[in-house]
CSV table of C-alpha atoms and ligand atoms in Angstrom, one decimal:
chain,number,residue,atom,x,y,z
A,213,UNK,CA,-131.0,117.1,162.5
A,214,UNK,CA,-134.4,118.4,161.4
A,215,UNK,CA,-134.5,120.2,158.1
A,216,UNK,CA,-138.2,121.0,158.0
A,217,UNK,CA,-139.6,124.3,159.2
A,218,UNK,CA,-141.7,124.3,162.3
A,219,UNK,CA,-145.3,125.6,162.3
A,220,UNK,CA,-144.0,128.8,164.1
A,221,UNK,CA,-141.4,129.2,161.4
A,222,UNK,CA,-144.0,128.8,158.7
A,223,UNK,CA,-146.2,131.4,160.4
A,224,UNK,CA,-143.2,133.7,160.6
A,225,UNK,CA,-142.6,133.2,156.8
A,226,UNK,CA,-146.3,134.2,156.2
A,227,UNK,CA,-145.8,137.3,158.3
A,228,UNK,CA,-142.7,138.4,156.4
A,229,UNK,CA,-144.3,137.6,153.1
A,230,UNK,CA,-147.5,139.6,153.9
A,231,UNK,CA,-145.4,142.6,155.1
A,232,UNK,CA,-143.2,142.7,152.0
A,233,UNK,CA,-146.1,142.3,149.7
A,234,UNK,CA,-147.8,145.2,151.3
A,235,UNK,CA,-144.8,147.6,151.7
A,236,UNK,CA,-142.6,147.0,148.7
A,237,UNK,CA,-143.4,149.5,145.9
A,238,UNK,CA,-144.1,147.9,142.6
A,239,UNK,CA,-141.7,150.3,140.9
A,240,UNK,CA,-138.8,149.2,143.1
A,241,UNK,CA,-139.7,145.5,142.7
A,242,UNK,CA,-139.7,146.0,138.9
A,243,UNK,CA,-136.2,147.5,139.1
A,244,UNK,CA,-134.8,144.6,141.3
A,245,UNK,CA,-136.3,141.7,139.3
A,246,UNK,CA,-135.0,143.2,136.0
A,247,UNK,CA,-131.5,144.0,137.4
A,248,UNK,CA,-131.9,147.8,136.7
A,249,UNK,CA,-129.8,150.1,138.7
A,250,UNK,CA,-131.0,151.2,142.1
A,251,UNK,CA,-130.4,154.7,143.5
A,252,UNK,CA,-129.3,155.6,146.9
A,253,UNK,CA,-132.9,156.7,147.6
A,254,UNK,CA,-134.2,153.3,146.6
A,255,UNK,CA,-132.0,151.6,149.2
A,256,UNK,CA,-132.7,154.1,151.9
A,257,UNK,CA,-136.4,154.0,151.4
A,258,UNK,CA,-136.5,150.2,151.8
A,259,UNK,CA,-134.1,150.2,154.7
A,260,UNK,CA,-136.4,152.8,156.5
A,261,UNK,CA,-139.5,150.7,155.8
A,262,UNK,CA,-137.9,147.7,157.5
A,263,UNK,CA,-136.6,149.9,160.3
A,264,UNK,CA,-140.1,151.2,161.0
A,265,UNK,CA,-141.3,147.6,161.4
A,266,UNK,CA,-138.4,146.9,163.8
A,267,UNK,CA,-136.7,144.8,161.2
A,268,UNK,CA,-133.9,147.2,160.2
A,269,UNK,CA,-131.2,145.0,161.6
A,270,UNK,CA,-132.4,141.5,160.9
A,271,UNK,CA,-129.4,139.9,162.7
A,272,UNK,CA,-129.3,142.3,165.6
A,273,UNK,CA,-130.2,141.3,169.1
A,274,UNK,CA,-133.1,143.0,170.9
A,275,UNK,CA,-130.8,144.9,173.3
A,276,UNK,CA,-129.4,146.9,170.3
A,277,UNK,CA,-132.8,147.5,168.7
A,278,UNK,CA,-133.0,144.4,166.5
A,279,UNK,CA,-135.8,141.8,166.3
A,280,UNK,CA,-133.6,139.2,168.1
A,281,UNK,CA,-134.2,136.6,165.3
A,282,UNK,CA,-132.3,133.4,165.2
A,283,UNK,CA,-130.4,132.1,162.2
A,284,UNK,CA,-133.4,130.3,160.8
A,285,UNK,CA,-135.6,133.3,161.0
A,286,UNK,CA,-133.0,135.5,159.3
A,287,UNK,CA,-132.7,132.9,156.5
A,288,UNK,CA,-136.5,132.9,156.1
A,289,UNK,CA,-136.6,136.7,156.1
A,290,UNK,CA,-133.9,136.9,153.4
A,291,UNK,CA,-135.5,134.2,151.3
A,292,UNK,CA,-138.9,135.9,151.4
A,293,UNK,CA,-137.4,139.4,150.6
A,294,UNK,CA,-135.5,137.9,147.6
A,295,UNK,CA,-138.6,136.0,146.3
A,296,UNK,CA,-140.6,139.2,146.5
A,297,UNK,CA,-138.0,141.3,144.6
A,298,UNK,CA,-137.0,143.5,147.5
A,299,UNK,CA,-133.6,145.2,147.3
A,300,UNK,CA,-130.8,143.3,149.2
A,301,UNK,CA,-129.8,145.2,152.3
A,302,UNK,CA,-126.6,147.1,151.9
A,303,UNK,CA,-124.4,145.1,154.2
A,304,UNK,CA,-121.7,147.6,155.3
A,305,UNK,CA,-123.6,149.2,158.1
A,306,UNK,CA,-126.1,146.5,159.1
A,307,UNK,CA,-124.1,143.3,158.7
A,308,UNK,CA,-120.5,144.4,159.0
A,309,UNK,CA,-119.7,147.4,161.2
A,310,UNK,CA,-122.7,147.1,163.4
A,311,UNK,CA,-121.8,143.7,164.8
A,312,UNK,CA,-118.3,144.9,165.4
A,313,UNK,CA,-119.5,148.0,167.3
A,314,UNK,CA,-121.9,145.7,169.3
A,315,UNK,CA,-119.1,143.3,170.2
A,316,UNK,CA,-116.1,145.5,170.7
A,317,UNK,CA,-117.3,149.2,170.7
A,318,UNK,CA,-117.8,151.2,173.8
A,319,UNK,CA,-121.3,152.0,175.1
A,320,UNK,CA,-120.8,155.5,173.8
A,321,UNK,CA,-120.0,154.3,170.3
A,322,UNK,CA,-123.0,151.9,170.4
A,323,UNK,CA,-125.3,154.8,171.4
A,324,UNK,CA,-123.8,157.1,168.8
A,325,UNK,CA,-123.6,154.9,165.7
A,326,UNK,CA,-126.1,152.0,165.9
A,327,UNK,CA,-129.5,153.8,165.7
A,328,UNK,CA,-128.3,155.7,162.6
A,329,UNK,CA,-127.3,152.4,160.9
A,330,UNK,CA,-130.6,150.6,161.3
A,331,UNK,CA,-132.7,153.7,160.3
A,332,UNK,CA,-130.4,154.4,157.3
A,333,UNK,CA,-129.7,158.0,158.5
A,334,UNK,CA,-126.0,157.2,157.9
A,335,UNK,CA,-124.6,155.2,155.0
A,336,UNK,CA,-121.4,153.2,155.7
A,337,UNK,CA,-118.7,151.8,153.4
A,338,UNK,CA,-115.9,149.4,154.0
A,339,UNK,CA,-112.3,150.5,153.8
A,340,UNK,CA,-110.3,147.2,154.0
A,341,UNK,CA,-108.7,146.6,150.5
A,342,UNK,CA,-105.8,148.6,149.1
A,343,UNK,CA,-103.9,148.4,145.9
A,344,UNK,CA,-101.7,145.3,146.6
A,345,UNK,CA,-103.7,144.3,149.7
A,346,UNK,CA,-106.8,142.4,148.9
A,347,UNK,CA,-106.4,138.7,149.6
A,348,UNK,CA,-103.3,139.5,151.5
A,349,UNK,CA,-105.1,142.1,153.6
A,350,UNK,CA,-102.6,142.0,156.4
A,351,UNK,CA,-100.0,143.7,154.2
A,352,UNK,CA,-102.1,146.9,154.1
A,353,UNK,CA,-100.2,150.2,154.3
A,354,UNK,CA,-102.6,153.0,155.1
A,355,UNK,CA,-100.9,154.6,158.1
A,356,UNK,CA,-102.4,156.2,161.2
A,357,UNK,CA,-100.2,158.0,163.6
A,358,UNK,CA,-101.5,158.9,167.1
A,359,UNK,CA,-100.9,162.3,168.6
A,360,UNK,CA,-102.0,164.7,171.2
A,361,UNK,CA,-102.5,168.4,170.6
A,362,UNK,CA,-104.6,171.2,172.0
A,363,UNK,CA,-107.7,169.7,170.3
A,364,UNK,CA,-107.1,166.3,171.9
A,365,UNK,CA,-106.1,162.7,171.3
A,366,UNK,CA,-106.3,161.8,167.6
A,367,UNK,CA,-104.9,159.9,164.6
A,368,UNK,CA,-103.5,161.3,161.4
A,369,UNK,CA,-104.3,159.0,158.5
A,370,UNK,CA,-102.5,158.8,155.2
A,371,UNK,CA,-103.0,156.2,152.4
A,372,UNK,CA,-105.3,154.8,149.9
A,373,UNK,CA,-108.2,152.3,149.9
A,374,UNK,CA,-109.7,150.8,146.8
A,375,UNK,CA,-112.8,148.9,145.5
A,376,UNK,CA,-114.8,150.8,148.1
A,377,UNK,CA,-118.3,149.8,147.1
A,378,UNK,CA,-120.9,152.7,147.0
A,379,UNK,CA,-118.4,154.9,148.9
A,380,UNK,CA,-119.7,157.8,146.8
A,381,UNK,CA,-122.9,157.7,149.0
A,382,UNK,CA,-121.2,157.1,152.3
A,383,UNK,CA,-121.3,159.3,155.4
A,384,UNK,CA,-118.8,157.0,157.3
A,385,UNK,CA,-116.1,154.5,156.4
A,386,UNK,CA,-114.7,151.8,158.7
A,387,UNK,CA,-111.1,151.4,158.0
A,388,UNK,CA,-108.2,149.1,158.8
A,389,UNK,CA,-105.1,151.2,159.3
A,390,UNK,CA,-101.5,150.4,160.3
A,391,UNK,CA,-100.7,151.9,163.7
A,392,UNK,CA,-97.5,150.0,164.4
A,393,UNK,CA,-95.3,149.5,161.3
A,394,UNK,CA,-92.6,147.6,163.4
A,395,UNK,CA,-95.0,144.9,164.6
A,396,UNK,CA,-95.7,141.6,162.8
A,397,UNK,CA,-98.2,142.3,159.9
A,398,UNK,CA,-101.4,141.3,161.7
A,399,UNK,CA,-100.4,142.8,165.1
A,400,UNK,CA,-99.9,146.5,164.1
A,401,UNK,CA,-103.4,147.1,162.6
A,402,UNK,CA,-106.2,149.2,164.2
A,403,UNK,CA,-109.9,149.6,163.3
A,404,UNK,CA,-111.0,153.2,162.9
A,405,UNK,CA,-114.4,154.8,162.1
A,406,UNK,CA,-113.9,157.8,159.9
A,407,UNK,CA,-116.3,160.6,159.0
A,408,UNK,CA,-116.3,160.8,155.2
A,409,UNK,CA,-116.6,164.6,155.4
A,410,UNK,CA,-113.3,164.9,157.2
A,411,UNK,CA,-110.9,167.3,155.3
A,412,UNK,CA,-108.3,165.3,153.3
A,413,UNK,CA,-110.6,162.6,152.0
A,414,UNK,CA,-111.0,162.2,148.2
A,415,UNK,CA,-113.3,159.7,146.6
A,416,UNK,CA,-112.6,158.8,143.0
A,417,UNK,CA,-114.9,156.7,140.9
A,418,UNK,CA,-113.9,153.4,139.3
A,419,UNK,CA,-116.2,152.8,136.3
A,420,UNK,CA,-116.6,149.0,135.8
A,421,UNK,CA,-117.1,147.1,132.6
A,422,UNK,CA,-120.8,147.2,132.9
A,423,UNK,CA,-120.7,151.0,132.8
A,424,UNK,CA,-121.6,151.3,136.4
A,425,UNK,CA,-120.2,153.5,139.2
A,426,UNK,CA,-120.4,151.1,142.0
A,427,UNK,CA,-116.8,151.1,143.3
A,428,UNK,CA,-114.3,153.8,144.2
A,429,UNK,CA,-110.8,154.7,145.3
A,430,UNK,CA,-110.7,156.5,148.6
A,431,UNK,CA,-107.6,158.7,149.4
A,432,UNK,CA,-106.6,159.9,152.8
A,433,UNK,CA,-104.2,162.9,153.1
A,434,UNK,CA,-103.4,164.0,156.6
A,435,UNK,CA,-107.0,163.1,157.7
A,436,UNK,CA,-107.5,163.8,161.4
A,437,UNK,CA,-109.6,161.2,163.2
A,438,UNK,CA,-110.5,161.7,166.9
A,439,UNK,CA,-109.2,158.8,169.1
A,440,UNK,CA,-112.7,158.3,170.4
A,441,UNK,CA,-113.4,156.7,166.9
A,442,UNK,CA,-111.0,153.8,167.6
A,443,UNK,CA,-112.8,150.5,168.0
A,444,UNK,CA,-111.5,148.5,170.9
A,445,UNK,CA,-107.8,148.5,171.5
A,446,UNK,CA,-105.1,150.0,169.3
A,447,UNK,CA,-103.2,147.3,167.3
A,448,UNK,CA,-105.9,144.7,167.9
A,449,UNK,CA,-107.8,145.6,164.7
A,450,UNK,CA,-107.1,142.3,163.0
A,451,UNK,CA,-109.2,140.5,165.6
A,452,UNK,CA,-112.1,142.7,164.9
A,453,UNK,CA,-111.5,142.5,161.1
A,454,UNK,CA,-111.7,138.7,161.2
A,455,UNK,CA,-114.8,138.8,163.3
A,456,UNK,CA,-116.4,141.1,160.7
A,457,UNK,CA,-115.5,138.9,157.8
A,458,UNK,CA,-117.3,136.0,159.5
A,459,UNK,CA,-120.4,138.2,159.4
A,460,UNK,CA,-119.8,139.2,155.9
A,461,UNK,CA,-120.0,135.6,154.8
A,462,UNK,CA,-123.3,134.9,156.5
A,463,UNK,CA,-126.2,134.4,154.1
A,464,UNK,CA,-123.7,134.5,151.3
A,465,UNK,CA,-125.2,131.5,149.5
A,466,UNK,CA,-127.9,133.7,148.1
A,467,UNK,CA,-130.4,130.9,147.8
A,468,UNK,CA,-133.5,133.1,147.7
A,469,UNK,CA,-132.0,135.3,144.9
A,470,UNK,CA,-131.0,132.3,142.9
A,471,UNK,CA,-134.5,130.8,143.1
A,472,UNK,CA,-136.0,134.1,141.9
A,473,UNK,CA,-133.4,134.3,139.1
A,474,UNK,CA,-134.1,130.7,137.9
A,475,UNK,CA,-137.8,131.6,137.6
A,476,UNK,CA,-136.7,134.7,135.5
A,477,UNK,CA,-134.5,132.5,133.4
A,478,UNK,CA,-137.4,130.1,132.7
A,479,UNK,CA,-139.6,133.0,131.7
A,480,UNK,CA,-137.1,134.4,129.3
A,481,UNK,CA,-136.4,130.9,127.9
A,482,UNK,CA,-140.1,130.3,127.4
A,483,UNK,CA,-140.3,133.5,125.3
A,484,UNK,CA,-137.2,133.2,123.3
A,485,UNK,CA,-137.4,130.9,120.2
A,486,UNK,CA,-135.1,128.4,118.8
A,487,UNK,CA,-136.0,126.6,115.6
A,488,UNK,CA,-139.5,127.8,115.9
A,489,UNK,CA,-140.0,126.5,119.4
A,490,UNK,CA,-139.5,128.0,122.9
A,491,UNK,CA,-135.9,127.8,124.0
A,492,UNK,CA,-137.1,126.2,127.2
A,493,UNK,CA,-138.1,123.1,125.1
A,494,UNK,CA,-134.6,122.7,123.7
A,495,UNK,CA,-133.3,119.6,125.5
A,496,UNK,CA,-129.7,120.9,125.8
A,497,UNK,CA,-130.8,124.2,127.2
A,498,UNK,CA,-133.4,122.6,129.5
A,499,UNK,CA,-130.7,120.2,130.8
A,500,UNK,CA,-128.5,123.1,131.7
A,501,UNK,CA,-131.3,124.8,133.7
A,502,UNK,CA,-132.1,121.4,135.4
A,503,UNK,CA,-128.5,121.0,136.4
A,504,UNK,CA,-128.5,124.4,138.1
A,505,UNK,CA,-131.7,123.6,139.9
A,506,UNK,CA,-130.2,120.4,141.2
A,507,UNK,CA,-127.1,122.2,142.4
A,508,UNK,CA,-129.3,124.8,144.0
A,509,UNK,CA,-131.4,122.2,145.8
A,510,UNK,CA,-128.2,120.5,147.1
A,511,UNK,CA,-126.9,123.9,148.3
A,512,UNK,CA,-130.1,124.7,150.0
A,513,UNK,CA,-130.0,121.4,151.9
A,514,UNK,CA,-126.3,122.2,152.9
A,515,UNK,CA,-127.4,125.7,154.0
A,516,UNK,CA,-130.2,124.2,156.1
A,517,UNK,CA,-127.8,121.8,157.7
A,518,UNK,CA,-125.5,124.7,158.6
A,519,UNK,CA,-128.5,126.5,160.1
A,520,UNK,CA,-129.5,123.5,162.0
A,521,UNK,CA,-126.0,123.2,163.4
A,522,UNK,CA,-126.1,126.9,164.3
A,523,UNK,CA,-129.4,126.4,166.1
A,524,UNK,CA,-127.6,123.7,168.2
A,525,UNK,CA,-124.8,126.2,169.0
A,526,UNK,CA,-122.3,124.7,166.6
A,527,UNK,CA,-120.2,127.4,164.8
A,528,UNK,CA,-120.5,127.2,161.0
A,529,UNK,CA,-116.7,127.3,160.5
A,530,UNK,CA,-115.4,126.5,157.1
A,531,UNK,CA,-118.9,125.5,155.9
A,532,UNK,CA,-119.4,129.2,155.2
A,533,UNK,CA,-116.7,128.9,152.6
A,534,UNK,CA,-118.5,126.0,150.9
A,535,UNK,CA,-121.8,128.1,150.8
A,536,UNK,CA,-119.9,131.0,149.3
A,537,UNK,CA,-118.2,129.1,146.6
A,538,UNK,CA,-121.2,127.1,145.5
A,539,UNK,CA,-123.7,130.0,145.9
A,540,UNK,CA,-121.7,132.4,143.8
A,541,UNK,CA,-121.0,129.8,141.1
A,542,UNK,CA,-124.8,129.1,140.8
A,543,UNK,CA,-125.6,132.8,140.6
A,544,UNK,CA,-123.0,133.3,137.9
A,545,UNK,CA,-124.2,130.2,136.0
A,546,UNK,CA,-127.7,131.6,135.9
A,547,UNK,CA,-126.5,134.9,134.4
A,548,UNK,CA,-124.5,133.0,131.8
A,549,UNK,CA,-127.7,131.2,130.7
A,550,UNK,CA,-129.7,134.4,130.7
A,551,UNK,CA,-127.2,136.1,128.4
A,552,UNK,CA,-127.1,133.0,126.2
A,553,UNK,CA,-130.9,133.0,126.0
A,554,UNK,CA,-131.2,136.5,124.6
A,555,UNK,CA,-128.0,136.3,122.5
A,556,UNK,CA,-127.0,139.6,120.8
A,557,UNK,CA,-129.8,141.5,122.7
A,558,UNK,CA,-127.6,141.4,125.8
A,559,UNK,CA,-124.9,143.4,124.0
A,560,UNK,CA,-126.2,147.0,124.0
A,561,UNK,CA,-125.7,147.1,127.8
A,562,UNK,CA,-124.8,150.6,128.8
A,563,UNK,CA,-127.3,153.3,128.5
A,564,UNK,CA,-130.0,150.8,127.7
A,565,UNK,CA,-129.6,149.1,131.1
A,566,UNK,CA,-130.2,152.3,132.9
A,567,UNK,CA,-133.7,152.6,131.6
A,568,UNK,CA,-136.1,149.8,130.7
A,569,UNK,CA,-137.8,151.5,127.9
A,570,UNK,CA,-138.5,149.1,125.0
A,571,UNK,CA,-136.4,150.3,122.1
A,572,UNK,CA,-135.3,149.0,118.7
A,573,UNK,CA,-132.7,146.8,120.2
A,574,UNK,CA,-134.6,143.9,121.6
A,575,UNK,CA,-137.1,142.8,124.2
A,576,UNK,CA,-137.5,144.7,127.3
A,577,UNK,CA,-136.3,141.9,129.6
A,578,UNK,CA,-133.0,141.9,127.7
A,579,UNK,CA,-132.1,145.5,128.5
A,580,UNK,CA,-130.3,144.9,131.8
A,581,UNK,CA,-128.8,141.5,131.2
A,582,UNK,CA,-125.4,142.3,129.7
A,583,UNK,CA,-124.6,144.7,132.5
A,584,UNK,CA,-126.0,142.3,135.1
A,585,UNK,CA,-123.8,139.5,133.7
A,586,UNK,CA,-120.7,141.7,134.0
A,587,UNK,CA,-121.6,142.9,137.4
A,588,UNK,CA,-122.1,139.4,138.8
A,589,UNK,CA,-118.5,138.5,138.0
A,590,UNK,CA,-117.6,140.2,141.2
A,591,UNK,CA,-119.4,137.6,143.3
A,592,UNK,CA,-116.5,135.1,143.2
A,593,UNK,CA,-114.0,137.9,144.1
A,594,UNK,CA,-115.3,140.0,146.9
A,595,UNK,CA,-115.8,139.0,150.5
A,596,UNK,CA,-112.8,136.7,150.1
A,597,UNK,CA,-112.2,135.3,146.6
A,598,UNK,CA,-113.3,131.7,145.9
A,599,UNK,CA,-109.7,130.6,145.5
A,600,UNK,CA,-109.0,131.7,149.0
A,601,UNK,CA,-112.2,130.0,150.2
A,602,UNK,CA,-110.9,126.8,148.6
A,603,UNK,CA,-107.6,127.2,150.6
A,604,UNK,CA,-109.7,127.6,153.8
A,605,UNK,CA,-111.6,124.4,153.0
A,606,UNK,CA,-108.5,122.4,152.2
A,607,UNK,CA,-106.7,123.5,155.3
A,608,UNK,CA,-109.4,123.6,157.9
A,609,UNK,CA,-111.9,121.0,156.7
A,610,UNK,CA,-109.8,118.5,154.8
A,611,UNK,CA,-106.6,119.1,156.9
A,612,UNK,CA,-104.4,119.2,153.8
B,711,LIG,C1,-116.8,144.7,142.8
B,711,LIG,C2,-115.9,144.7,144.0
B,711,LIG,C3,-116.3,145.3,145.2
B,711,LIG,C4,-115.5,145.3,146.3
B,711,LIG,N1,-115.9,146.1,147.4
B,711,LIG,C5,-115.0,146.2,148.4
B,711,LIG,C6,-115.3,147.1,149.5
B,711,LIG,O1,-116.4,147.7,149.5
B,711,LIG,N2,-114.4,147.3,150.5
B,711,LIG,C7,-113.2,146.6,150.5
B,711,LIG,O2,-112.4,146.8,151.4
B,711,LIG,N3,-112.9,145.7,149.5
B,711,LIG,C8,-113.8,145.5,148.4
B,711,LIG,N4,-113.4,144.7,147.4
B,711,LIG,C9,-112.1,144.1,147.4
B,711,LIG,C10,-112.1,142.6,147.5
B,711,LIG,O3,-112.3,142.2,148.8
B,711,LIG,C11,-110.8,142.1,146.9
B,711,LIG,O4,-110.9,142.3,145.5
B,711,LIG,C12,-110.6,140.6,147.2
B,711,LIG,O5,-110.2,140.4,148.5
B,711,LIG,C13,-109.4,140.1,146.3
B,711,LIG,O6,-108.3,140.9,146.4
B,711,LIG,P1,-107.5,141.4,145.1
B,711,LIG,O7,-108.5,142.1,144.3
B,711,LIG,O8,-106.3,142.3,145.7
B,711,LIG,O9,-106.9,140.2,144.4
B,711,LIG,P2,-105.6,139.4,144.6
B,711,LIG,O10,-105.4,139.1,146.1
B,711,LIG,O11,-104.5,140.1,143.9
B,711,LIG,O12,-105.9,138.0,143.9
B,711,LIG,C14,-105.8,137.9,142.5
B,711,LIG,C15,-106.2,136.4,142.2
B,711,LIG,O13,-105.2,135.6,142.8
B,711,LIG,C16,-105.9,134.7,143.7
B,711,LIG,N5,-105.1,134.4,144.8
B,711,LIG,C17,-104.5,135.4,145.6
B,711,LIG,N6,-103.9,134.8,146.7
B,711,LIG,C18,-104.0,133.5,146.5
B,711,LIG,C19,-103.6,132.3,147.3
B,711,LIG,N7,-102.9,132.5,148.4
B,711,LIG,N8,-104.0,131.1,146.8
B,711,LIG,C20,-104.7,131.0,145.7
B,711,LIG,N9,-105.1,132.0,145.0
B,711,LIG,C21,-104.8,133.2,145.4
B,711,LIG,C22,-107.2,135.3,144.0
B,711,LIG,O14,-108.2,134.5,144.4
B,711,LIG,C23,-107.6,136.0,142.7
B,711,LIG,O15,-108.2,135.1,141.8
B,711,LIG,C24,-114.3,144.6,146.3
B,711,LIG,C25,-113.9,143.9,145.1
B,711,LIG,C26,-114.7,143.9,144.0
B,711,LIG,C27,-114.2,143.2,142.8
């Protein structure tokens, strides 16, 4: 196992770095590194910039318009983007539904949907979770009944999805729906692509503790979906759903983001004072930062080992769960120290975090930290909560 980067990989890193440095607008970088809210246009602009360079779908093979990068190149790309303060790619189209369409969609579906995903012409959201069906996703109840009428073969969908991230921006939603209520839970589910403009769809915002509108409820009332929007075979949706979750967890360790955030933490701690000295010189605070850096280094080595295995065609398996747990714990620990460093200045978090104007209530860098701290609590819940990841490790890795 070789954990060092080859000269070709180093050259690739330089290429990505130069591109991002040239193309990422300073105003967007400023928002990202200060955890200020990004608009739909911010995300679309960056996605289009990457698309124009041929990097719109970093994990996509060449035959579907991607760069054909291997796992190491994707890792380097994500690390460089994070270090430069580029927005993270919204995963729902690029990393979730696109791989499913490539693997299980018809050639017509591939032609129809994939180009609009990498070019950000269409925004996708994920309709998996329902009230009462999150970790136990196979219990989902949203119902789709197939029928044939003068307008053709179709499904009529009724039910509710929840926690739909950025669904307010979405043109399309990919949904798990129950098509056979008699079958065993996992067997009666299908995977449908639904146009968000379809009559009968209502999107209701859920405002989270940080004051943000990031998640939504999506209601379906007699929504008509043409049968041509079914992925693969009816009642086989669980297979496609699990395939998608495997992709959802790739690059989940967030090493690049954590490296950037530790640098930010050090900058803040070097400015904040304790007993007349920079907080960074306080031995207890410095030790906490050092511990996170040690954990991050260990995680990086684990991640590189997984990448090395992948390069040798070994599937990552439950190792992805380890990366998720540790990566999200580290990201959350950094936000805890950031908030501790600025103390009460993290409190006025709502309106203040939407702008970064320096006001009467503390230093500029503190404006977004309270909201950011609250928002990062989600990391250990979505994409399969950390408790569930621990179950996976205990069953599949430790054989308990
Ligand atoms: C901010 C945010 C954004 C999200 N975005 C989306 C989205 O865009 N699309 C989408 O479909 N979903 C989304 N989700 C939903 C997310 O996937 C679920 O919240 C997650 O799967 C957990 O399900 P739950 O909330 O129903 O919690 P529950 O399953 O009710 O779990 C509650 C607690 O019990 C624990 N628990 C449950 N079962 C077990 C078990 N067997 N063993 C041990 N512990 C257990 C859980 O880990 C958790 O701590 C999002 C969630 C959040 C918070």
